Every structure is written in structure tokens, then in C-alpha cells.
PDB file of C-alpha atoms in Angstrom:
ATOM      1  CA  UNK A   6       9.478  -8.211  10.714  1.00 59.00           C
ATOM      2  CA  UNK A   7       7.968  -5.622  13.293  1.00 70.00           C
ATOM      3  CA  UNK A   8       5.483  -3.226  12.178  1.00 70.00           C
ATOM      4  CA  UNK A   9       8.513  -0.204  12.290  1.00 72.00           C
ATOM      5  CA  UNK A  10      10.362  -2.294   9.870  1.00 80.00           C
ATOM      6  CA  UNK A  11       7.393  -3.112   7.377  1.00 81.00           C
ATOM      7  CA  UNK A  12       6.391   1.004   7.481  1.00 81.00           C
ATOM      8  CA  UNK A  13      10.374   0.845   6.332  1.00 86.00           C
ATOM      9  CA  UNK A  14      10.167  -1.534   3.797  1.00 88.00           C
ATOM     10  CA  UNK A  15       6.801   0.112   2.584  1.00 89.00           C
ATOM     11  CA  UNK A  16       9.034   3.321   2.208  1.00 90.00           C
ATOM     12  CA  UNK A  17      12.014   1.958   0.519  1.00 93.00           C
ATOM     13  CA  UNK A  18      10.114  -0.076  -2.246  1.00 93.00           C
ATOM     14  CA  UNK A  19       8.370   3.271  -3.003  1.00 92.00           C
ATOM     15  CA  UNK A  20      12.037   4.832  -3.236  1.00 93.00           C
ATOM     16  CA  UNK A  21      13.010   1.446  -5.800  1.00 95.00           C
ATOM     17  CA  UNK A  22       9.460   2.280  -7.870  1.00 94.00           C
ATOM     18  CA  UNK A  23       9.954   5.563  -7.985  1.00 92.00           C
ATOM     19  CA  UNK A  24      13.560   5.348  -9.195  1.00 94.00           C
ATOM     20  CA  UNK A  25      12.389   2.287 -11.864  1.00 95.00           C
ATOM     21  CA  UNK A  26       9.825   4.797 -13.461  1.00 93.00           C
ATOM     22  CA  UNK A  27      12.435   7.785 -13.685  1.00 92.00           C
ATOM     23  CA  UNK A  28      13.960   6.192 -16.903  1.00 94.00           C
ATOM     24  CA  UNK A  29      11.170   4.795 -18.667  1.00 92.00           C
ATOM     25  CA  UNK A  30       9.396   7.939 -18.159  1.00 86.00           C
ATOM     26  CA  UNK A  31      12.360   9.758 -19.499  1.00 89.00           C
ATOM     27  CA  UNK A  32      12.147   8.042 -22.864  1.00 92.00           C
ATOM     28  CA  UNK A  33       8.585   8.302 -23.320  1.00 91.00           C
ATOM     29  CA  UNK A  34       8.417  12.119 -22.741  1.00 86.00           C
ATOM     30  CA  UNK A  35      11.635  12.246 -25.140  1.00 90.00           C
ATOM     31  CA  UNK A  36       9.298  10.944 -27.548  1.00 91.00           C
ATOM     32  CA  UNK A  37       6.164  13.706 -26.916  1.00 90.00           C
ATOM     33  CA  UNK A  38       6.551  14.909 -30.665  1.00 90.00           C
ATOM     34  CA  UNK A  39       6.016  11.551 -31.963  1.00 91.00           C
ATOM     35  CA  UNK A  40       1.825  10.865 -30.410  1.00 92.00           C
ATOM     36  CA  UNK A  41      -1.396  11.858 -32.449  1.00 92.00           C
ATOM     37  CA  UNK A  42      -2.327  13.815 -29.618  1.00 90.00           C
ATOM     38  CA  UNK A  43      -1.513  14.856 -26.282  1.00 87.00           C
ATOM     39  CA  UNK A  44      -4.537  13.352 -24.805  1.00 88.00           C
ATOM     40  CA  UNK A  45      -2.746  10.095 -26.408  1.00 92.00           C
ATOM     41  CA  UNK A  46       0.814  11.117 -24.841  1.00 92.00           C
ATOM     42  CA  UNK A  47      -1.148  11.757 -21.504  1.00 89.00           C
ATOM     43  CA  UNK A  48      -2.863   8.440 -21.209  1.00 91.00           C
ATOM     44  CA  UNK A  49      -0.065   6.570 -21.860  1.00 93.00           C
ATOM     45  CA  UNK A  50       1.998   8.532 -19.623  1.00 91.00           C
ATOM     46  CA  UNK A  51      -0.036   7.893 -16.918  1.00 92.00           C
ATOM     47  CA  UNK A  52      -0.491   3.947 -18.166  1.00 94.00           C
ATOM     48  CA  UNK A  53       3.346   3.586 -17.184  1.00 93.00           C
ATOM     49  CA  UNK A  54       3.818   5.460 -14.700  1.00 91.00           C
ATOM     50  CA  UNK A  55       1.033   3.387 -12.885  1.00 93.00           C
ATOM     51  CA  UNK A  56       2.219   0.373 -13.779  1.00 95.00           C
ATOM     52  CA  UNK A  57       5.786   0.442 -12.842  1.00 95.00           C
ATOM     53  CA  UNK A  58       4.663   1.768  -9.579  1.00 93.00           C
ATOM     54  CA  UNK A  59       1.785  -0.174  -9.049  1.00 94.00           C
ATOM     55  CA  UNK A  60       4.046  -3.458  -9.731  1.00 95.00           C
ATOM     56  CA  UNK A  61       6.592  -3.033  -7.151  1.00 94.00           C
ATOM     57  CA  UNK A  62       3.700  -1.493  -4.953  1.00 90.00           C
ATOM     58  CA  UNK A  63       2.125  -4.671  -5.350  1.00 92.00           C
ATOM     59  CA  UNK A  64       4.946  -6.933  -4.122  1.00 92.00           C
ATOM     60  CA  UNK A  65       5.247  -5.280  -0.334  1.00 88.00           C
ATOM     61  CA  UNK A  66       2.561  -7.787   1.632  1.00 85.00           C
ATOM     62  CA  UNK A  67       4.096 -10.720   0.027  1.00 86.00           C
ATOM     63  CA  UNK A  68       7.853  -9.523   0.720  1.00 87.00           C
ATOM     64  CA  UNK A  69       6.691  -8.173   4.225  1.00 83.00           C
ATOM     65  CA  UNK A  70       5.337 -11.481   4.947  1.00 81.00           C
ATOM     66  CA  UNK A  71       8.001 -13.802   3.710  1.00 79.00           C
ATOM     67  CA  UNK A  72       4.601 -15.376   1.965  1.00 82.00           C
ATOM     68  CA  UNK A  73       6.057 -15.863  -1.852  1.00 83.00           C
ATOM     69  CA  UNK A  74       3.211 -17.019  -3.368  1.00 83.00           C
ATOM     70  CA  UNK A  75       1.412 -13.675  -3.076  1.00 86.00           C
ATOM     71  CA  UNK A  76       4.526 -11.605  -4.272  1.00 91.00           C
ATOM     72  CA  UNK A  77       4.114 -12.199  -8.305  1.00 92.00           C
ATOM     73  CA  UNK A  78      -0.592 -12.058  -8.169  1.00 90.00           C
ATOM     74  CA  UNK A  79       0.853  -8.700  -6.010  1.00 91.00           C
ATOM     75  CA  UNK A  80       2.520  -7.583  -9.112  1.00 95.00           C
ATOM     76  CA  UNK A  81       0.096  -8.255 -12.005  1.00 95.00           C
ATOM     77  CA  UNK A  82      -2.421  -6.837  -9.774  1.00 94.00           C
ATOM     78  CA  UNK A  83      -0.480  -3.796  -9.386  1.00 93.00           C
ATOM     79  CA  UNK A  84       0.318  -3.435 -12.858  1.00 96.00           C
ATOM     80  CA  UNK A  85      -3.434  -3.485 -13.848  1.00 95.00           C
ATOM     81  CA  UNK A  86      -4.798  -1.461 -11.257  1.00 94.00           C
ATOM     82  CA  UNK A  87      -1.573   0.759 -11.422  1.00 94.00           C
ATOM     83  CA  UNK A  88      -2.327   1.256 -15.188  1.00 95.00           C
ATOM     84  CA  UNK A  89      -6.027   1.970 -14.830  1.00 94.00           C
ATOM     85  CA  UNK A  90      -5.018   4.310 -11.975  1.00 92.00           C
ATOM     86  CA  UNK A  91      -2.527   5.700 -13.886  1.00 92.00           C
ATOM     87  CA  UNK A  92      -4.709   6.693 -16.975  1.00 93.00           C
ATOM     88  CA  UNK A  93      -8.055   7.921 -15.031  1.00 92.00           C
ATOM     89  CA  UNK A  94      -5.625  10.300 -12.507  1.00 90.00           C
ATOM     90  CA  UNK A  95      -3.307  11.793 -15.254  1.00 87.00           C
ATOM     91  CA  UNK A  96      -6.657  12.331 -17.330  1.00 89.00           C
ATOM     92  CA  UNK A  97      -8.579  13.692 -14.420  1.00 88.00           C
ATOM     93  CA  UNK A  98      -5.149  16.132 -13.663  1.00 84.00           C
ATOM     94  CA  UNK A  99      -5.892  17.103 -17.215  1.00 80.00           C
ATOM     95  CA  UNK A 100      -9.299  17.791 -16.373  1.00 79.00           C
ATOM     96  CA  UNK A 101      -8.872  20.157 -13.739  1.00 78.00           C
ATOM     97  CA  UNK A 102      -6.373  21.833 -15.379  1.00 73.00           C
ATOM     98  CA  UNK A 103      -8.891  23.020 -18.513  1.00 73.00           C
ATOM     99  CA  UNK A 104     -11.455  23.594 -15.295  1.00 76.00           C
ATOM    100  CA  UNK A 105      -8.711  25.628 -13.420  1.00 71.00           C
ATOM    101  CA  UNK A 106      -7.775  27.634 -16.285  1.00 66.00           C
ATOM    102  CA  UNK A 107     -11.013  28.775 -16.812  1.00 63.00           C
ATOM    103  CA  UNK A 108     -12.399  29.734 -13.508  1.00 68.00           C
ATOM    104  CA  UNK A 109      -9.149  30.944 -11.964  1.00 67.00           C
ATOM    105  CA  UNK A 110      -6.624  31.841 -13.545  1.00 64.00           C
ATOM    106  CA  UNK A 111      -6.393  34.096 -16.826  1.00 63.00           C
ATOM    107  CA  UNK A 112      -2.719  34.689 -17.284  1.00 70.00           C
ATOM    108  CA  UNK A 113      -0.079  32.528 -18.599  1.00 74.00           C
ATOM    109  CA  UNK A 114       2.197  33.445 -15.327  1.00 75.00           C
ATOM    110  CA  UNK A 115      -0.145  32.531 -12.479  1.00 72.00           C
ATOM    111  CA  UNK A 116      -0.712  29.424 -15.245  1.00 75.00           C
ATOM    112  CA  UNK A 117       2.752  28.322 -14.809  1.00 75.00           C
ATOM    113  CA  UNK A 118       2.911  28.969 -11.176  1.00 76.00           C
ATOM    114  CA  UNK A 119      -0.356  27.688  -9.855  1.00 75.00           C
ATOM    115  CA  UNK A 120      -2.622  26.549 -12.550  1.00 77.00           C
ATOM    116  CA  UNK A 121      -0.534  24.074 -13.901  1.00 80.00           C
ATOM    117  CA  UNK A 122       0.875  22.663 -10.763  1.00 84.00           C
ATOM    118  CA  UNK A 123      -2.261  22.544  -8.678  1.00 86.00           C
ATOM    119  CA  UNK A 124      -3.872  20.433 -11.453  1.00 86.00           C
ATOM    120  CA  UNK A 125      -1.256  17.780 -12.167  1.00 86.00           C
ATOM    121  CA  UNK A 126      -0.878  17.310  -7.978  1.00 89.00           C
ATOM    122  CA  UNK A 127      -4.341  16.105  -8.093  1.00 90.00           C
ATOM    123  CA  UNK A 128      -3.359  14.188 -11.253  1.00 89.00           C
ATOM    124  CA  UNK A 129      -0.932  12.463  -9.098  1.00 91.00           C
ATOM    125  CA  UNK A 130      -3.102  12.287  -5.691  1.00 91.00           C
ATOM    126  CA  UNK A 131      -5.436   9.911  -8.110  1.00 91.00           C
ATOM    127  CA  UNK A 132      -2.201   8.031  -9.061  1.00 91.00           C
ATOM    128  CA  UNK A 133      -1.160   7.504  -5.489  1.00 91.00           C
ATOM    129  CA  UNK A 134      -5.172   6.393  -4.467  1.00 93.00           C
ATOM    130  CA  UNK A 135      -4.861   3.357  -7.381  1.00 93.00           C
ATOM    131  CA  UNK A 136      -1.361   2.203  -6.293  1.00 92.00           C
ATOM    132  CA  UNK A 137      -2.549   2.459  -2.565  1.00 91.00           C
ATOM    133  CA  UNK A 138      -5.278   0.276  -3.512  1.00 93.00           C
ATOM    134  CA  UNK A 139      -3.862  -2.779  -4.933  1.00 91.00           C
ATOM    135  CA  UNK A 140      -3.178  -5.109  -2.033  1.00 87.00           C
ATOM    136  CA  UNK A 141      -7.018  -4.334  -0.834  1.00 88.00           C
ATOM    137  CA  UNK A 142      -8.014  -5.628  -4.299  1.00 91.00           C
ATOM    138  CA  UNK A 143      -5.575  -8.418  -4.582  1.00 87.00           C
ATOM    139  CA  UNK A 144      -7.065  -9.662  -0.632  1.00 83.00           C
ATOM    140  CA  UNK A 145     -10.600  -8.309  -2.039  1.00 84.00           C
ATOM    141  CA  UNK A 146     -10.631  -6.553   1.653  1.00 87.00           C
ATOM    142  CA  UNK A 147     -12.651  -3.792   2.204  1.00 88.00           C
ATOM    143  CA  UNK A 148     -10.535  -2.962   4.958  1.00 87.00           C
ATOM    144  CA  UNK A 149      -7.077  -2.793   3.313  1.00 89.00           C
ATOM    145  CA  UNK A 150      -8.746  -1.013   0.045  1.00 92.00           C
ATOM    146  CA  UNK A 151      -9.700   2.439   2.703  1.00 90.00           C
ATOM    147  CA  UNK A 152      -6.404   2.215   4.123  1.00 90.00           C
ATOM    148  CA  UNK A 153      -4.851   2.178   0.867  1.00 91.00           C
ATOM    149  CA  UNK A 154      -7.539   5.243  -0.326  1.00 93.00           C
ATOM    150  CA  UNK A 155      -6.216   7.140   2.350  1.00 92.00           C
ATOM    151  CA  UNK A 156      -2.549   6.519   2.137  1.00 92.00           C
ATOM    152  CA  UNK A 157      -2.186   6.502  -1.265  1.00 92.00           C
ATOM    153  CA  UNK A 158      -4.000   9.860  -1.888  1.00 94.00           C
ATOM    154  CA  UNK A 159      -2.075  11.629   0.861  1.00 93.00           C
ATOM    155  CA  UNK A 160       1.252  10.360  -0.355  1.00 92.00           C
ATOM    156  CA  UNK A 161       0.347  10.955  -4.017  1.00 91.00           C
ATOM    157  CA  UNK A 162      -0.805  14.493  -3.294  1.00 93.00           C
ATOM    158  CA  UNK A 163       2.373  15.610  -1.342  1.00 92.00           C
ATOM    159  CA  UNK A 164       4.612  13.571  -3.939  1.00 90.00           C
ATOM    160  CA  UNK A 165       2.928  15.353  -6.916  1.00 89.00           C
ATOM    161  CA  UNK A 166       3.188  18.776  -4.484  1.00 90.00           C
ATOM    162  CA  UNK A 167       7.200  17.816  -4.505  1.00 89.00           C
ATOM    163  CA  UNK A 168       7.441  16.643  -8.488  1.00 87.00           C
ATOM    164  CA  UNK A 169       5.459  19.894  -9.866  1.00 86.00           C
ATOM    165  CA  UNK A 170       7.260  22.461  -7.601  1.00 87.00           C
ATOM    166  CA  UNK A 171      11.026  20.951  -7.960  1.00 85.00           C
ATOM    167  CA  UNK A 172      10.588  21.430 -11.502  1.00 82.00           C
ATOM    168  CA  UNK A 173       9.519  25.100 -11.175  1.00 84.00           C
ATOM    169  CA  UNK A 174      11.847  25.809  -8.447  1.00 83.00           C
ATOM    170  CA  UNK A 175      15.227  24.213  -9.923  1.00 82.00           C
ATOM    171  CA  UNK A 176      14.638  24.566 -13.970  1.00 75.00           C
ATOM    172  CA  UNK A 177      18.149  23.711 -14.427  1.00 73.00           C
ATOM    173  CA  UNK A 178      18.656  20.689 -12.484  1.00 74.00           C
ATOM    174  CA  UNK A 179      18.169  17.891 -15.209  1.00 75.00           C
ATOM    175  CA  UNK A 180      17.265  15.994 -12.443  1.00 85.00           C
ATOM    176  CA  UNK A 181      14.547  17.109 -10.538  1.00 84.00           C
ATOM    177  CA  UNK A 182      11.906  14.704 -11.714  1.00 85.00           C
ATOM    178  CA  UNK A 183      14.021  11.954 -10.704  1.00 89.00           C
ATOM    179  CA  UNK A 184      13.909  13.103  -7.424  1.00 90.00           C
ATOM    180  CA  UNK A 185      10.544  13.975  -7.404  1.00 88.00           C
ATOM    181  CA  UNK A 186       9.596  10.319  -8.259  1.00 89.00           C
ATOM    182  CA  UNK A 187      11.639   9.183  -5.406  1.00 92.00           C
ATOM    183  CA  UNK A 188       9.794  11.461  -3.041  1.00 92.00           C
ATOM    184  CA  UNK A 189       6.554  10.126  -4.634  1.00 90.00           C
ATOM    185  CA  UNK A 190       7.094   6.575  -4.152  1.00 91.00           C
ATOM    186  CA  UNK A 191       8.357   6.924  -0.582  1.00 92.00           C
ATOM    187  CA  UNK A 192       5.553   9.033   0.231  1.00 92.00           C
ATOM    188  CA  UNK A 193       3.366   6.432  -0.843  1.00 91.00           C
ATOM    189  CA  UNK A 194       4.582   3.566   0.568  1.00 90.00           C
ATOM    190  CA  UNK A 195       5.459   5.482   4.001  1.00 90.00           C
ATOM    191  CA  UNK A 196       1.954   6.594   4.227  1.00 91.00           C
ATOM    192  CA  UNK A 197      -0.090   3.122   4.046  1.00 89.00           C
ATOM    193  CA  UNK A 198       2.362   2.116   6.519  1.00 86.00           C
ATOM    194  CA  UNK A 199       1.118   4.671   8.719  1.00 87.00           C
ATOM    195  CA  UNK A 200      -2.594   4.522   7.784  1.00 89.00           C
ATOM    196  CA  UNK A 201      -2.281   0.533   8.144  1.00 86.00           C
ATOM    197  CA  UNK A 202      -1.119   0.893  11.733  1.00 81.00           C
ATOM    198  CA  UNK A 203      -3.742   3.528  12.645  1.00 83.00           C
ATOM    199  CA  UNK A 204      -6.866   1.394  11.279  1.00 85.00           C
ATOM    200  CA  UNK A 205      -5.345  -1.856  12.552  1.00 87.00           C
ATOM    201  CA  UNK A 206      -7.074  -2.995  15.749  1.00 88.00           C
ATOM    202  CA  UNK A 207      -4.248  -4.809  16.874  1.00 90.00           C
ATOM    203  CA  UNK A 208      -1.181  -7.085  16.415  1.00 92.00           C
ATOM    204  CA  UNK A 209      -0.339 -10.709  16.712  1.00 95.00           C
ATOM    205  CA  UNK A 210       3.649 -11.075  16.950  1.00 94.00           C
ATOM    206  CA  UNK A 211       4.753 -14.403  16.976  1.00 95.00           C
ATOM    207  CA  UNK A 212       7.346 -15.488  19.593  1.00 95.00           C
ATOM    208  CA  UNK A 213       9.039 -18.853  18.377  1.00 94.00           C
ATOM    209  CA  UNK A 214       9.951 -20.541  15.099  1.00 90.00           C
ATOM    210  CA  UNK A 215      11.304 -19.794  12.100  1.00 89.00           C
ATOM    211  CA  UNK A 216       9.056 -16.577  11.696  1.00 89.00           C
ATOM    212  CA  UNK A 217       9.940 -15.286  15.465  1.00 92.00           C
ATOM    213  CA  UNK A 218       9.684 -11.832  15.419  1.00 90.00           C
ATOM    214  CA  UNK A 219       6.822 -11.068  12.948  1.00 90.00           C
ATOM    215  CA  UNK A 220       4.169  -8.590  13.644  1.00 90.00           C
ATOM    216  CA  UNK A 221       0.485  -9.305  11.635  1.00 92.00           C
ATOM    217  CA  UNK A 222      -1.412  -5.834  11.954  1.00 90.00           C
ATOM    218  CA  UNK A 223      -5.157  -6.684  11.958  1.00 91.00           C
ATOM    219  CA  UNK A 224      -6.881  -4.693   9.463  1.00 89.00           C
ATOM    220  CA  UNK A 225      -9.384  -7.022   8.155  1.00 88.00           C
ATOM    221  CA  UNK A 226     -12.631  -7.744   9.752  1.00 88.00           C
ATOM    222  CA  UNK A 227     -11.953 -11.515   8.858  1.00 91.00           C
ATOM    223  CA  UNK A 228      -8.382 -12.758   8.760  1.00 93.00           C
ATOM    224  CA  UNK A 229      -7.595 -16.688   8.224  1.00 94.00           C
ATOM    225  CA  UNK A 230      -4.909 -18.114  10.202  1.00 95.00           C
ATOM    226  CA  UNK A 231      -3.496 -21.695   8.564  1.00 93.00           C
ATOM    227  CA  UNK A 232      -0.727 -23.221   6.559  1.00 92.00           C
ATOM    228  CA  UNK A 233      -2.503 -22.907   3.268  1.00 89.00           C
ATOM    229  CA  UNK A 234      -1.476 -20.112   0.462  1.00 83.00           C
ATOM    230  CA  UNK A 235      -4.818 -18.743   1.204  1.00 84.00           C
ATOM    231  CA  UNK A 236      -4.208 -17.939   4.557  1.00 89.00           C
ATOM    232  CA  UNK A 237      -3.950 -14.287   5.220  1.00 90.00           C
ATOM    233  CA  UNK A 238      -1.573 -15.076   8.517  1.00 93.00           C
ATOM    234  CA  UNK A 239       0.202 -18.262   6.775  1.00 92.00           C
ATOM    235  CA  UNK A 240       2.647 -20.748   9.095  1.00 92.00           C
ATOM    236  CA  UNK A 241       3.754 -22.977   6.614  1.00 87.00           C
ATOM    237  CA  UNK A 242       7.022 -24.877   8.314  1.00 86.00           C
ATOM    238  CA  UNK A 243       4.746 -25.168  11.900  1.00 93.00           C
ATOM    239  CA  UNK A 244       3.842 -27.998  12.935  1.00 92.00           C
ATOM    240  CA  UNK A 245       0.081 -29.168  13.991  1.00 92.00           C
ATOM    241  CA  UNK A 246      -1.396 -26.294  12.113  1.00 94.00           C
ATOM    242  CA  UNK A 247      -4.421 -27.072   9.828  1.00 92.00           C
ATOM    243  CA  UNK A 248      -4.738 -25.731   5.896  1.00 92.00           C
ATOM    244  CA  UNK A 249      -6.897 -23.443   7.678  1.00 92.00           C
ATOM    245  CA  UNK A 250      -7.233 -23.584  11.184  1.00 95.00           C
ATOM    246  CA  UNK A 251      -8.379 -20.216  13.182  1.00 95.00           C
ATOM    247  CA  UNK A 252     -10.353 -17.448  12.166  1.00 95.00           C
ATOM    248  CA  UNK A 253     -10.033 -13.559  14.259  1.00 95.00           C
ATOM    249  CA  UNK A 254     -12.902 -11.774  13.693  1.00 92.00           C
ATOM    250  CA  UNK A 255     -12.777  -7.556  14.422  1.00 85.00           C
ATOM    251  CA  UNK A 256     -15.252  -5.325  14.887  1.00 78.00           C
ATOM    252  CA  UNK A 257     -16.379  -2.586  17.350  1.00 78.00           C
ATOM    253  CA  UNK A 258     -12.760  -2.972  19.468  1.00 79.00           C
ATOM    254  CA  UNK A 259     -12.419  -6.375  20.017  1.00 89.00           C
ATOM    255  CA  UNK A 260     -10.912  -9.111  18.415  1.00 93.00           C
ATOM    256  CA  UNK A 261     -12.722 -12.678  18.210  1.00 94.00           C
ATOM    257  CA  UNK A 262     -10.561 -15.690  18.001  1.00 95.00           C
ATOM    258  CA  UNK A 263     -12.356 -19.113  17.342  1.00 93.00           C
ATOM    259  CA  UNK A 264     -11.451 -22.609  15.887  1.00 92.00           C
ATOM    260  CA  UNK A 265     -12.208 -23.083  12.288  1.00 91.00           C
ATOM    261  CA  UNK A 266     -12.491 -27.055  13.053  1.00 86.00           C
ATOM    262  CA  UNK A 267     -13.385 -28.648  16.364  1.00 75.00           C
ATOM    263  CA  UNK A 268     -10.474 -31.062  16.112  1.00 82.00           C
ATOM    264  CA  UNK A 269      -7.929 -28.035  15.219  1.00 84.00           C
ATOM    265  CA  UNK A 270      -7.023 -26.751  19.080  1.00 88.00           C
ATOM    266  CA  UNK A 271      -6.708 -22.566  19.803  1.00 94.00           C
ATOM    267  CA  UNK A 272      -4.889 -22.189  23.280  1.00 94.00           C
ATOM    268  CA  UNK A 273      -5.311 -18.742  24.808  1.00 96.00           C
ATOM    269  CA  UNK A 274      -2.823 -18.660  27.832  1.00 96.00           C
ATOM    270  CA  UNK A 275      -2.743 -22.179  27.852  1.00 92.00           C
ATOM    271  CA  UNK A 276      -6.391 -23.047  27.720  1.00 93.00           C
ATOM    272  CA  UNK A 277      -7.828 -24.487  25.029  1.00 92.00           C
ATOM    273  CA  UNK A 278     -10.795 -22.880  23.916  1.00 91.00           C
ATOM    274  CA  UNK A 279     -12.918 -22.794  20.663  1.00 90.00           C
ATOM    275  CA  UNK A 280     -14.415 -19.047  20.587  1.00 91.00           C
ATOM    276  CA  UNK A 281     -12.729 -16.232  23.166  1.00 94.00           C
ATOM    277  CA  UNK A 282     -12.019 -12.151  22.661  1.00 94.00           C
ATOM    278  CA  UNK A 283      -8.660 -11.770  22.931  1.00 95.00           C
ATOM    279  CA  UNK A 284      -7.479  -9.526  25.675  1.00 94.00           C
ATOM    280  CA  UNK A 285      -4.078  -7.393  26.055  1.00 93.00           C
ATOM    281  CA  UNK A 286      -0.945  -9.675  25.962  1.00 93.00           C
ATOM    282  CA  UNK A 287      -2.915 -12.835  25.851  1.00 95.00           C
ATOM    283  CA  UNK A 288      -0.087 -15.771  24.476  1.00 96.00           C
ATOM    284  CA  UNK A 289      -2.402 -17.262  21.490  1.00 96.00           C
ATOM    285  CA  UNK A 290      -0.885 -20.861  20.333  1.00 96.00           C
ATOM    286  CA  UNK A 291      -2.314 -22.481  16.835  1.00 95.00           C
ATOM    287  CA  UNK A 292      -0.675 -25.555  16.668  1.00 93.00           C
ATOM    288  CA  UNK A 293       3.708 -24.897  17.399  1.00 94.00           C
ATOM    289  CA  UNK A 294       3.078 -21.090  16.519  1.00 96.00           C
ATOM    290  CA  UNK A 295       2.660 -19.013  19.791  1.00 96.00           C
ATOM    291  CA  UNK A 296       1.384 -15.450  19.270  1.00 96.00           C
ATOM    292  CA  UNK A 297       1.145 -12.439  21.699  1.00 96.00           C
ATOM    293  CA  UNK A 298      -1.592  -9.965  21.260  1.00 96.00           C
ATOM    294  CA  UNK A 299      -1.121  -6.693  22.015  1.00 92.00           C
ATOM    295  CA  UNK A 300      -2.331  -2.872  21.019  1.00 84.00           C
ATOM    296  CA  UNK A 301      -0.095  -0.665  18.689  1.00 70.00           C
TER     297      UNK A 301
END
């Protein structure tokens, strides 16, 4: 899958979470009347809403990847962070809207207008920074959790932008939040796509076997190349390739490639070397897998 395509899939998985919350979300506000509290109707609002979308958010590296083993840990992790996220932002959206109210504004119209839809985008904003953070903590990456901060805050904040002002723009339209969910999840998805790519510092596309065609964006500073589960780069079905055989290293530009066992051979260009920094279009082979590097 190139890196175009996974920025796609990214996108249309937010569209599918986005459309799987609609109903549930549907029900539960049908049943407002019925909490103890709003604060209680709030939190749990936010609970599902995170969790759906955190869930599905949470499959993309392991569909992306054709790696099914990480596709269901993706999930759970996405429901709990998704939840958690889901909770804190709804309950922080609350927060500034008691703060906005009082500093702001003192009428009920420029409430409805402004108040009320300023504070419940940056409700959503710290909805879309949870969800955008789940594959970082399912890798525990450092890396992947920042570009997940940024693209999940941008795509929450001009989801949120979309949900709140649909439903004050088209009152009527029974629909509106459905759409503004879609627009939500998209946004999400499309934007650590596009905050992946621009803190990658490169990609490794591999040119034979069953896998042909696949683009690995390095984001992490450490990324494990092998057969094994474990393997962030995983070539299961190639030949001569260790459980874990090669380790890239990134940092300051450049890209270290190096031999995780003497006995397990990295050719660069068809030299077999143990340690090199990989240069533009080098032809990387680990075992049958042959890689080009290149900058994206």
C-alpha cells in the first residue's frame, strides 16, 4: 500500500467511525432526561463517542500493514484511550464553556452563536488528540504519539468546527450531526496521514514478494525489521529473514541501518554490510525482501 493510499485508508476508516458513532450517539442523547445529572450524561457521552472512534481508529496500522496480529491490541487500545479521551475532552469542552460564559459572553444569543460552539470545538479538539494518540501508545513510540497530538487535535478541532456550526446553520436537517461525525472522523484520520508523512524521515517500499508495493514511513527513532509479531516492519512469508533481524535507527536526517545479529546479512546495493546510513534510492535486501529508500 503506498503512502497516498494509507492517508486514504486513514480517511475512510474515520468516515466508517464516524458513521458507527452516529447511531449509538443518537440513542444515548434520546435518553438525556433519564441521567442524575448532566455532568453524568456528559461523561458518558464523551465515554462512547471515544470509544467507538478510538476502536476503529485503532485498527488502521494493523489494516495498513496487512500485520493482523496488531489489528484487535489496536482496538482495545483505542477503546480505552478513546474512552479516557472521550471523558477528559467532553468535560474539559464543559469547562470552557462555564469559563466562556463568564468572561465573554453575557447574553443568551451570542451564547448560542459563539459561546456554546467555541467551547464544545475544543471539547472535540481533546477528543480528536486521544484518538490520534492510540497507535503511539499501542507501539509505546514517542514518535507516533506527537504525530498523533498533532493530527488528532487539528482534525478534532475542524470536525467539532463542522458538527457545532451544521447544527446551528441547518436546525431542520435531522441529520446534520450525522454528517458532522463523518466530517470528524475523516478529518481525523486524513490529518495523521498527513502529519505522519511530514515527521517521517523517509520510506522503505519494498519491490518483490507478496508485499510488493508497500511503503513503511519512518517515524520512529528505532524501528525493528524481522518476521516476528513484534516487528514494527514485519516480513512474515520471506524467506532468510530472522525473528528479528535489522534495526534503522533516525535521528538528525539520517537513517542508520545495521544487523541485529552478525550471522543475519543486510545488503545495501548488493554489499553486505553490518552498520551503513542509508542514502537516496539505496536497494536495501534483509533476507528475500528488497527495499528502496527514498525521501517523501
Amino acid at each position: 500500500m503506498s503512502t497516498l493510499m494509507r492517508k486514504l485508508v486513514f480517511g475512510i476508516i474515520g468516515l466508517i467511525a464516524g458513521l458507527a458513532t452516529w447511531p449509538v450517539a443518537e440513542f444515548i442523547l434520546s435518553l438525556q432526561a433519564a441521567f442524575p445529572s448532566y455532568l453524568v450524561f456528559t461523561i458518558t457521552v464523551g465515554v462512547v463517542f471515544g470509544a467507538i472512534m478510538g476502536g476503529f481508529m485503532g485498527s488502521i496500522e494493523g489494516i495498513t500493514l496487512s500485520v493482523r496480529s496488531r489489528i484487535m491490541p489496536g482496538i482495545v487500545t483505542g477503546v480505552l484511550v478513546g474512552a479516557i479521551g472521550g471523558a477528559i475532552g467532553f468535560l474539559i469542552g464543559q469547562g470552557a464553556l462555564l469559563l466562556i460564559s463568564d468572561q465573554f459572553f453575557h447574553s443568551n444569543k451570542a451564547m448560542q452563536s459563539y459561546g456554546i460552539p467555541i467551547s464544545r470545538t475544543i471539547g472535540w479538539g481533546f477528543l480528536g488528540f486521544f484518538i490520534g494518540i492510540v497507535e503511539g501508545v499501542r507501539a509505546r513510540s514517542w514518535a507516533k504519539i506527537k504525530v498523533g497530538m498533532a493530527g488528532g487535535i487539528v482534525g478534532g478541532l475542524l470536525g467539532g468546527f463542522a458538527i457545532e456550526y451544521l447544527r446551528l446553520l441547518t436546525p431542520a436537517f435531522s441529520y446534520y450531526r450525522l454528517i458532522g461525525l463523518l466530517i470528524l472522523g475523516f478529518l481525523i484520520g486524513l490529518f495523521y496521514g498527513l502529519f505522519e508523512k511530514r515527521f517521517s524521515q523517509g520510506v522503505l517500499k519494498l519491490l518483490n514478494g507478496k508485499l510488493k508495493g508497500k511503503e513503511y514511513l519512518l517515524v520512529q527513532k528505532s524501528i525493528h525489521i524481522g518476521i516476528s509479531d513484534k516487528s514494527d516492519i514485519q516480513l512474515a512469508g520471506y524467506k532468510n529473514v530472522a525473528e528479528s533481524h535489522a534495526l534503522l535507527k533516525s535521528g538528525k536526517g539520517d537513517v542508520i541501518i545495521k544487523s541485529i545479529q552478525s550471522e543475519d546479512r543486510v545488503i545495501i546495493n548488493e554489499v553486505n554490510v553490518t552498520e551503513q546510513t542509508l542514502k537516496f534510492e539505496d536497494v536495501v535486501q534483509i533476507g528475500a525482501a528488497k527495499f528502496l529508500f527514498y525521501y517523501k
